[in-house]
Short mmCIF file of C-alpha atoms in Angstrom, two decimals:
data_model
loop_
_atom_site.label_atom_id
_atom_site.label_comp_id
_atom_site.label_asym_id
_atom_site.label_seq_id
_atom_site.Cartn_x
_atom_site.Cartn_y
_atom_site.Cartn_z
CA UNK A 1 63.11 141.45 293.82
CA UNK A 2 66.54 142.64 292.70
CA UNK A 3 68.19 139.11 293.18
CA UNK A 4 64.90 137.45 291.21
CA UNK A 5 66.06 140.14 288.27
CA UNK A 6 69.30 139.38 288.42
CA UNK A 7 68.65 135.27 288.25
CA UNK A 8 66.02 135.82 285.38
CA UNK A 9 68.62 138.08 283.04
CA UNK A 10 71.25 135.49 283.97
CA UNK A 11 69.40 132.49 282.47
CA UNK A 12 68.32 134.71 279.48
CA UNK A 13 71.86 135.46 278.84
CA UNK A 14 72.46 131.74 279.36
CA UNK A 15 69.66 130.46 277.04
CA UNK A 16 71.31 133.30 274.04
CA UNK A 17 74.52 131.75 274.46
CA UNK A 18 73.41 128.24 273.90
CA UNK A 19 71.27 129.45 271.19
CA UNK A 20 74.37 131.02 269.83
CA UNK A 21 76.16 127.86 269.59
CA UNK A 22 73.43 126.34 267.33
CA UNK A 23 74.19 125.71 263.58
CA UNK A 24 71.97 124.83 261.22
CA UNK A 25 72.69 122.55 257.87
CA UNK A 26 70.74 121.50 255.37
CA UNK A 27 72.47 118.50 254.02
CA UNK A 28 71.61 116.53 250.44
CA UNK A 29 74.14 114.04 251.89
CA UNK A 30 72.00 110.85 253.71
CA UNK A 31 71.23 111.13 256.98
CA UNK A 32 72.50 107.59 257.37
CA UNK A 33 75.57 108.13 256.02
CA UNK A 34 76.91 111.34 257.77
CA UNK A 35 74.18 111.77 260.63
CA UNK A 36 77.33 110.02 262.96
CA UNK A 37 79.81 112.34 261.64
CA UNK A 38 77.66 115.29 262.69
CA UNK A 39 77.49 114.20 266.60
CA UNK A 40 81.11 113.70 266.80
CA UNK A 41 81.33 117.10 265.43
CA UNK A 42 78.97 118.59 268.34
CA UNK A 43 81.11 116.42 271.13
CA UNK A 44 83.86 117.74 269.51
CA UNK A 45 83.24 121.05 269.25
CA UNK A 46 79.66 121.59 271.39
CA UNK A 47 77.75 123.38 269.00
CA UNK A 48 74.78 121.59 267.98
CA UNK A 49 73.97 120.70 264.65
CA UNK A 50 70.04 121.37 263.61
CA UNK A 51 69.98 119.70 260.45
CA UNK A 52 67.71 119.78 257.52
CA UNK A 53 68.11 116.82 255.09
CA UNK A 54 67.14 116.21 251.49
CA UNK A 55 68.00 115.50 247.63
CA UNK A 56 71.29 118.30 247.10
CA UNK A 57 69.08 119.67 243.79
CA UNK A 58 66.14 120.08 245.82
CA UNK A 59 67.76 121.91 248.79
CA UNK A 60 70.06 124.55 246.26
CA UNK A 61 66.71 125.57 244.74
CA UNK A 62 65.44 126.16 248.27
CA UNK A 63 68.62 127.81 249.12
CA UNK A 64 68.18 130.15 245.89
CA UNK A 65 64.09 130.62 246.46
CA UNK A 66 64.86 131.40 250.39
CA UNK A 67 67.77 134.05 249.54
CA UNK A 68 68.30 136.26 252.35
CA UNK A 69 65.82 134.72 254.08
CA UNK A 70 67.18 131.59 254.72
CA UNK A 71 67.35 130.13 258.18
CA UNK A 72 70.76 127.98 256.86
CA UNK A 73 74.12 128.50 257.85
CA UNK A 74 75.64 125.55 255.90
CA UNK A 75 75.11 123.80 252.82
CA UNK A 76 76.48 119.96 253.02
CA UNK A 77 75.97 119.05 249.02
CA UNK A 78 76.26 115.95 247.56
CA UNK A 79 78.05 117.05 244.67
CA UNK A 80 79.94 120.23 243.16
CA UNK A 81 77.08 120.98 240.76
CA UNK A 82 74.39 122.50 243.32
CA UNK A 83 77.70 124.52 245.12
CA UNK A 84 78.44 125.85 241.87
CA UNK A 85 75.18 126.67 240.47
CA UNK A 86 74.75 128.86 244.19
CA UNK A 87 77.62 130.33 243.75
CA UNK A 88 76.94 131.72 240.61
CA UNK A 89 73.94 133.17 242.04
CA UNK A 90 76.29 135.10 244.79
CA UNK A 91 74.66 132.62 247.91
CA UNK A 92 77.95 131.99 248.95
CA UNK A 93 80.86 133.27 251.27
CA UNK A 94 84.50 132.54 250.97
CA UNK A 95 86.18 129.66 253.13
CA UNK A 96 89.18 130.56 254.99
CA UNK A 97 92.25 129.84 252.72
CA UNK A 98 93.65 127.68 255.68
CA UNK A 99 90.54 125.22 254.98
CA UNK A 100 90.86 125.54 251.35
CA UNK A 101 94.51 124.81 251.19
CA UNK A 102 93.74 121.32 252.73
CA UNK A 103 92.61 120.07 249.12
CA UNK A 104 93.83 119.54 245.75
CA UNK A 105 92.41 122.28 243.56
CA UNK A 106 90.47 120.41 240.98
CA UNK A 107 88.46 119.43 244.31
CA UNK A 108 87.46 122.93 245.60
CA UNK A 109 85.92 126.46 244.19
CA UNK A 110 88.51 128.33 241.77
CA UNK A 111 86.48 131.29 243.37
CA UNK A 112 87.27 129.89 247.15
CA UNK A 113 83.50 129.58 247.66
CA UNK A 114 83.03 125.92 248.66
CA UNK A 115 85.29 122.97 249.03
CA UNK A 116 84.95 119.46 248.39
CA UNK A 117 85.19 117.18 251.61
CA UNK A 118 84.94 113.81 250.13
CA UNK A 119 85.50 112.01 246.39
CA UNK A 120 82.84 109.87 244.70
CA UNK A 121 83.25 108.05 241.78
CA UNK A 122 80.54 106.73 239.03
CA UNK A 123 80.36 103.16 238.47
CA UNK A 124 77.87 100.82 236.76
CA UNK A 125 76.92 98.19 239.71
CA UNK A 126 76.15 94.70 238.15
CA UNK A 127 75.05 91.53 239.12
CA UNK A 128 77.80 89.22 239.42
CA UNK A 129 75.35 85.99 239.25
CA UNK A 130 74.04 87.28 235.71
CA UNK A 131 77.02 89.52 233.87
CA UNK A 132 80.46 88.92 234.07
CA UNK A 133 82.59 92.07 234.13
CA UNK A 134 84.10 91.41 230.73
CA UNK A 135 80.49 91.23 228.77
CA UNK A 136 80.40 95.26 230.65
CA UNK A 137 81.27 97.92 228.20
CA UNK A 138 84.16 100.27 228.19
CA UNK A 139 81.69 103.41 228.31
CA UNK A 140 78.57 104.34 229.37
CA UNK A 141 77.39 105.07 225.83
CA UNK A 142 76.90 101.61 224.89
CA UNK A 143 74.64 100.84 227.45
CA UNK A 144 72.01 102.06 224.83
CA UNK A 145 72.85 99.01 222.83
CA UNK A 146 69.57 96.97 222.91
CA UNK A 147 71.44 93.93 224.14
CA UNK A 148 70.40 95.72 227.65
CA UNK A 149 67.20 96.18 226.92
CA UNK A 150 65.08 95.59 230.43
CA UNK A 151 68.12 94.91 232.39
CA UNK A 152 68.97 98.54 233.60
CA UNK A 153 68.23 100.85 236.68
CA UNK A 154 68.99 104.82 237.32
CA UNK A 155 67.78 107.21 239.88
CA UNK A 156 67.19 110.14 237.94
CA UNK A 157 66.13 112.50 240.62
CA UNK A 158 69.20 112.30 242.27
CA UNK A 159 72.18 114.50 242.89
CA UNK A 160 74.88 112.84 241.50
CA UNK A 161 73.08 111.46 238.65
CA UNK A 162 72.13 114.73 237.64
CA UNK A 163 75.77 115.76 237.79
CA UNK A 164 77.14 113.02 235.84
CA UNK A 165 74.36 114.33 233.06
CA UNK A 166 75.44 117.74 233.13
CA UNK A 167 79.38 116.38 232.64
CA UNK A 168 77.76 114.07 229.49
CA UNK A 169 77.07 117.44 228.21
CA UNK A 170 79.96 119.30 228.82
CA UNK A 171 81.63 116.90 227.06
CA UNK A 172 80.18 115.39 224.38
CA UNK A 173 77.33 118.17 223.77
CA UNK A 174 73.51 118.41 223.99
CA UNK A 175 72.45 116.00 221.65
CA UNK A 176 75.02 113.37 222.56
CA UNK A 177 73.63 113.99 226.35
CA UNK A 178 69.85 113.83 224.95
CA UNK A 179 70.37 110.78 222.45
CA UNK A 180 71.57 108.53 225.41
CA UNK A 181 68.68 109.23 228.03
CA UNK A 182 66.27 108.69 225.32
CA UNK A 183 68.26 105.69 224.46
CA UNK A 184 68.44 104.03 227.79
CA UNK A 185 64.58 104.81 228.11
CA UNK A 186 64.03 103.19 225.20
CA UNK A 187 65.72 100.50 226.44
CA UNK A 188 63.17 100.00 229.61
CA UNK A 189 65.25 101.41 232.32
CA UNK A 190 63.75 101.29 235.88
CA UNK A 191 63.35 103.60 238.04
CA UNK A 192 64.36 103.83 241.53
CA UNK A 193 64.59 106.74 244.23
CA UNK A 194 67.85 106.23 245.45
CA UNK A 195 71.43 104.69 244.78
CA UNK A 196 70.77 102.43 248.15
CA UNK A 197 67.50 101.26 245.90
CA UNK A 198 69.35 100.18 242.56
CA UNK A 199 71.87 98.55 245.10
CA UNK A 200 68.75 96.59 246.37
CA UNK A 201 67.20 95.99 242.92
CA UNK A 202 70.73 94.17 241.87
CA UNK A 203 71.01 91.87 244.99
CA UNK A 204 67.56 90.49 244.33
CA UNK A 205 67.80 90.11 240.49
CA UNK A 206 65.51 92.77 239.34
CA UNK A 207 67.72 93.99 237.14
CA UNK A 208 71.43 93.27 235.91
CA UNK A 209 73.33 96.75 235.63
CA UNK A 210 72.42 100.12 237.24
CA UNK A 211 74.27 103.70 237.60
CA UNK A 212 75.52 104.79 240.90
CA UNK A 213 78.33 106.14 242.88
CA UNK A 214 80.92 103.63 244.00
CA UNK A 215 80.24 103.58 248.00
CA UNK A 216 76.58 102.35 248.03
CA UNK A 217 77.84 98.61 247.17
CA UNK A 218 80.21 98.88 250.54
CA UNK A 219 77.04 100.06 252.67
CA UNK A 220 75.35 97.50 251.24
CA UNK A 221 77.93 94.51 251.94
CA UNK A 222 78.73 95.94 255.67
CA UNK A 223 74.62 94.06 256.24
CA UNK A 224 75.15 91.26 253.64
CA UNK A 225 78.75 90.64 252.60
CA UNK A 226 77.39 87.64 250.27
CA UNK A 227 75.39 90.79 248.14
CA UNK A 228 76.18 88.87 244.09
CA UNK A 229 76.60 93.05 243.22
CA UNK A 230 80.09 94.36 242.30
CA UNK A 231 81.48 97.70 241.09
CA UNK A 232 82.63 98.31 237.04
CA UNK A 233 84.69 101.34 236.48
CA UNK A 234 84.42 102.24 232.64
CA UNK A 235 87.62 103.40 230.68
CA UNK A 236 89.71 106.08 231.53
CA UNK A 237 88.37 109.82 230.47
CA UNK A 238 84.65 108.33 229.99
CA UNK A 239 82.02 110.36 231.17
CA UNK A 240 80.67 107.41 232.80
CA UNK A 241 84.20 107.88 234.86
CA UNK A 242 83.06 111.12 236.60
CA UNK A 243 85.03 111.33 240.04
CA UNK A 244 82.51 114.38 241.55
CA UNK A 245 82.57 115.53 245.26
CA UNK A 246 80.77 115.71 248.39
CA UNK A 247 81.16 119.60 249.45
CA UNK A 248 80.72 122.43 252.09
CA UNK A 249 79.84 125.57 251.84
CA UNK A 250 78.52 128.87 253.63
CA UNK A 251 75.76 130.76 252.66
CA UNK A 252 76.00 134.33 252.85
CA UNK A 253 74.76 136.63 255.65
CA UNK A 254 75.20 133.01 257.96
CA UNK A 255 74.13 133.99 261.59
CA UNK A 256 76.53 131.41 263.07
CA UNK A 257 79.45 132.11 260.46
CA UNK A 258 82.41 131.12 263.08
CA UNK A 259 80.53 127.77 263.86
CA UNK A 260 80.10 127.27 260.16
CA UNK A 261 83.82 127.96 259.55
CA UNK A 262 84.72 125.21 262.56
CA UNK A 263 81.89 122.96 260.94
CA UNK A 264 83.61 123.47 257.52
CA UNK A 265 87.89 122.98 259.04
CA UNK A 266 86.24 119.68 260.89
CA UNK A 267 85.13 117.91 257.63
CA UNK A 268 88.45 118.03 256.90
CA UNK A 269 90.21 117.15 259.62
CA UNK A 270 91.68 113.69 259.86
CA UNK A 271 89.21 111.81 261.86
CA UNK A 272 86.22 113.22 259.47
CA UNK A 273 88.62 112.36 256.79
CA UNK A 274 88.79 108.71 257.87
CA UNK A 275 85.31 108.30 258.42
CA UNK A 276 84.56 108.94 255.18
CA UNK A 277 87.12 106.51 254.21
CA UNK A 278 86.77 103.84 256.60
CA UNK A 279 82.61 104.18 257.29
CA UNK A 280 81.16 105.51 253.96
CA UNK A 281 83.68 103.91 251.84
CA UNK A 282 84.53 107.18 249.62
CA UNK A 283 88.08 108.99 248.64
CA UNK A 284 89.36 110.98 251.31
CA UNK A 285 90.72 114.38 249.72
CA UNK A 286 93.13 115.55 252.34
CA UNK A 287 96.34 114.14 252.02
CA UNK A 288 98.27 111.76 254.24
CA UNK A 289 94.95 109.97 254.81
CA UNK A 290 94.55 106.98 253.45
CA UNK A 291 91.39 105.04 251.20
CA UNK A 292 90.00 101.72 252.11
CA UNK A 293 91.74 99.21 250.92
CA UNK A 294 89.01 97.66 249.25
CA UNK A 295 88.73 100.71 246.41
CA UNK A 296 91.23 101.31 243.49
CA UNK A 297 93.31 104.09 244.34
CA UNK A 298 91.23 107.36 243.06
CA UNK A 299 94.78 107.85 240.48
CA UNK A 300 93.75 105.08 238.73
CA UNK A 301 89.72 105.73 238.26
CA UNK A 302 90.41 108.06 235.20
CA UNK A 303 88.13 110.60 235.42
CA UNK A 304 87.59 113.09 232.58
CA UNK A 305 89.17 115.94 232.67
CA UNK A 306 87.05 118.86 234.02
CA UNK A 307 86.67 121.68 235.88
CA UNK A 308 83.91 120.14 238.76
CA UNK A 309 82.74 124.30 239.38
CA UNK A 310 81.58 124.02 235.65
CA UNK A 311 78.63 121.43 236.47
CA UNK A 312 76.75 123.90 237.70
CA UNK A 313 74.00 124.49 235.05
CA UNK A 314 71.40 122.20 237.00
CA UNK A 315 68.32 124.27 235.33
CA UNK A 316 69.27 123.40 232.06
CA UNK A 317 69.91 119.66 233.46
CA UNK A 318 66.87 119.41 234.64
CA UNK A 319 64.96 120.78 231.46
CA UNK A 320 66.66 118.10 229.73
CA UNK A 321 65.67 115.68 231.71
CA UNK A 322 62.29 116.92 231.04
CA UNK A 323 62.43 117.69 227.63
CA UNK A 324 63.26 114.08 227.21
CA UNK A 325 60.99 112.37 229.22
CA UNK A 326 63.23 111.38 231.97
CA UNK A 327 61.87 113.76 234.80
#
C-alpha cells in the first residue's frame, strides 16, 4: 500500500513538472512562418510551446478583454502597435535588460516592456508583366491618382496594415490618413485576407499593385521563383516606407515567467536571428547577423522617423477604418 502511495505521488509530482515546463503563446505571427522556429525552441530548450495563433489586433483585444484572466504567458505580435497599445493598458512585464540590450532602441519599448525580434518593411508589390518600376510612384499618396483605378489590392484587417495607417496619421494627420483610404476605395481596391493573398492576386494578374510587407514576395518565390511580382520601396521618410517590427512580450502575472524570459532571450539569439533572415526573409535586429542578400540593406529603406511605441492607438485605427468605410 505504502509503495503504491509512494509510486502514485511520484508520477503526480512528475506530471506537475512537465506541466510546469509548458508555455503558452498566442502569436499574430503565421503559423507557417514561425511554427518551425517554435520546435527548435522546445528541442532547444524542452519546454513546450502551446500556441494560440491569430491576426496581432485580434489577439491584443483578447489579451486586454481576458486581463488577469488570461491563460497566456507570451504575446508574439506582428507589429509594435498591439505591444504598445497593451502596454499602455499595464498588460505587460519588463524584459530582462540583458534581452533588451540585444537591440537597437528605436526597435524595442522605451518603457523595457516588449522588444522587437525581427524588422519588416512596407512595400507596394507589383506586377512586373504589367508596370514597370519607374511608372510606380515615389509615395504611397499618389496611389489615389485615378490612373490606378481597379488595379489595387490591401488587406485591411491585418496587423501591419493597420500599423502603417496609424503611422499615416501620426504623420501627416487625420484627414490626410482619412482622405487616402477613401481615395484608394474610390479607386476600386480589392480586398484580400492576407499579405500571402495580394501576393497571389499579383502572380495571376488580378490586379497590378498591392500593399504588403516586403517578405511575402520571398515566401512566395521559394514555390515559384518565375512569380512576374517584385518589391517597390517608395522614397525615403514616406509613410509608405514604414520599417515596423515583429515583437515579444510578457504579459503580466505569466504563470511560466522564467520559460517566457528563455522564450523571449531565444528569439534573439543567433540561430532565431538567422532564421528570420535566411527562412522568412525579414531584417534581423541583433547585430553581427547578417540579411539575405537578396534585400536592400534595412540603412537604405528610409523609414520615417518615429517612435514605433507611439503606434499604439489601434482603437482609434480601427474607428477610422470604420468611419470610412474600410472595415
Amino acid at each position: 500500500m505504502i509503495r503504491q502511495l509512494l509510486l502514485t505521488l511520484l508520477l503526480t509530482l512528475s506530471t506537475t513538472a512537465m506541466a510546469a515546463e509548458t508555455l503558452t503563446v498566442y502569436s499574430g505571427r503565421n503559423e507557417k512562418l514561425v511554427g518551425p522556429l517554435l520546435k527548435k525552441f522546445t528541442a532547444k530548450t524542452g519546454i513546450e510551446v502551446k500556441v494560440r495563433y491569430g491576426e496581432t489586433p485580434q489577439l491584443a483585444a483578447t489579451l486586454l478583454e481576458e486581463g488577469d484572466k488570461t491563460p497566456a504567458d507570451v504575446f508574439f505580435a506582428q507589429d509594435a502597435g498591439a505591444l504598445g497599445a497593451l502596454s499602455n493598458a499595464g498588460r505587460l512585464q519588463a524584459l530582462p535588460k540583458e534581452t533588451l540590450d540585444k537591440v537597437d532602441a528605436r526597435f524595442r519599448s522605451p518603457t523595457g516592456l516588449w522588444v522587437g525580434t525581427s524588422g519588416r518593411a512596407r512595400v507596394v508589390a507589383y506586377n512586373t508583366k504589367k508596370v514597370k518600376a519607374a511608372d510606380l510612384p515615389k509615395s504611397i499618396l499618389e496611389f489615389t491618382d485615378a490612373k490606378w483605378k481597379g488595379r489595387l489590392g490591401w488587406a485591411p484587417t491585418n496587423a501591419s496594415f493597420q500599423a502603417f495607417v496609424t503611422a499615416l496619421r501620426l504623420l501627416k494627420g487625420e484627414e490626410a490618413a482619412s482622405n487616402w483610404l477613401k481615395g484608394i476605395q474610390a479607386n476600386g481596391v480589392r480586398v484580400y485576407k492576407n499579405n500571402a493573398a495580394i501576393i497571389e492576386a499579383l502572380g495571376r494578374g488580378e490586379i497590378d499593385a498591392g500593399f504588403v510587407n516586403h517578405y511575402y514576395l520571398y515566401a512566395a518565390k521559394k514555390s515559384n521563383a518565375a512569380l512576374p511580382v517584385d518589391n517597390y520601396f517608395v522614397a525615403a521618410g514616406d509613410p509608405g516606407a514604414l520599417v515596423n517590427v515583429a515583437g515579444v512580450a510578457i504579459l503580466q502575472g505569466a504563470k511560466k515567467a522564467e520559460a517566457a524570459r528563455k522564450f523571449a532571450a531565444f528569439l534573439l539569439e543567433p540561430q532565431a536571428q538567422e532564421y528570420f533572415s535566411q527562412e522568412t526573409y525579414e531584417y534581423p535586429l541583433v547585430a553581427g547577423v547578417k540579411t539575405s542578400a537578396s534585400l536592400p540593406a534595412l540603412s537604405k529603406v528610409g523609414s520615417p522617423d518615429m517612435d514605433l511605441s507611439k503606434l499604439d492607438d489601434l482603437r482609434g485605427t480601427v474607428k477610422l477604418l470604420q468611419d470610412t468605410g474600410v472595415l
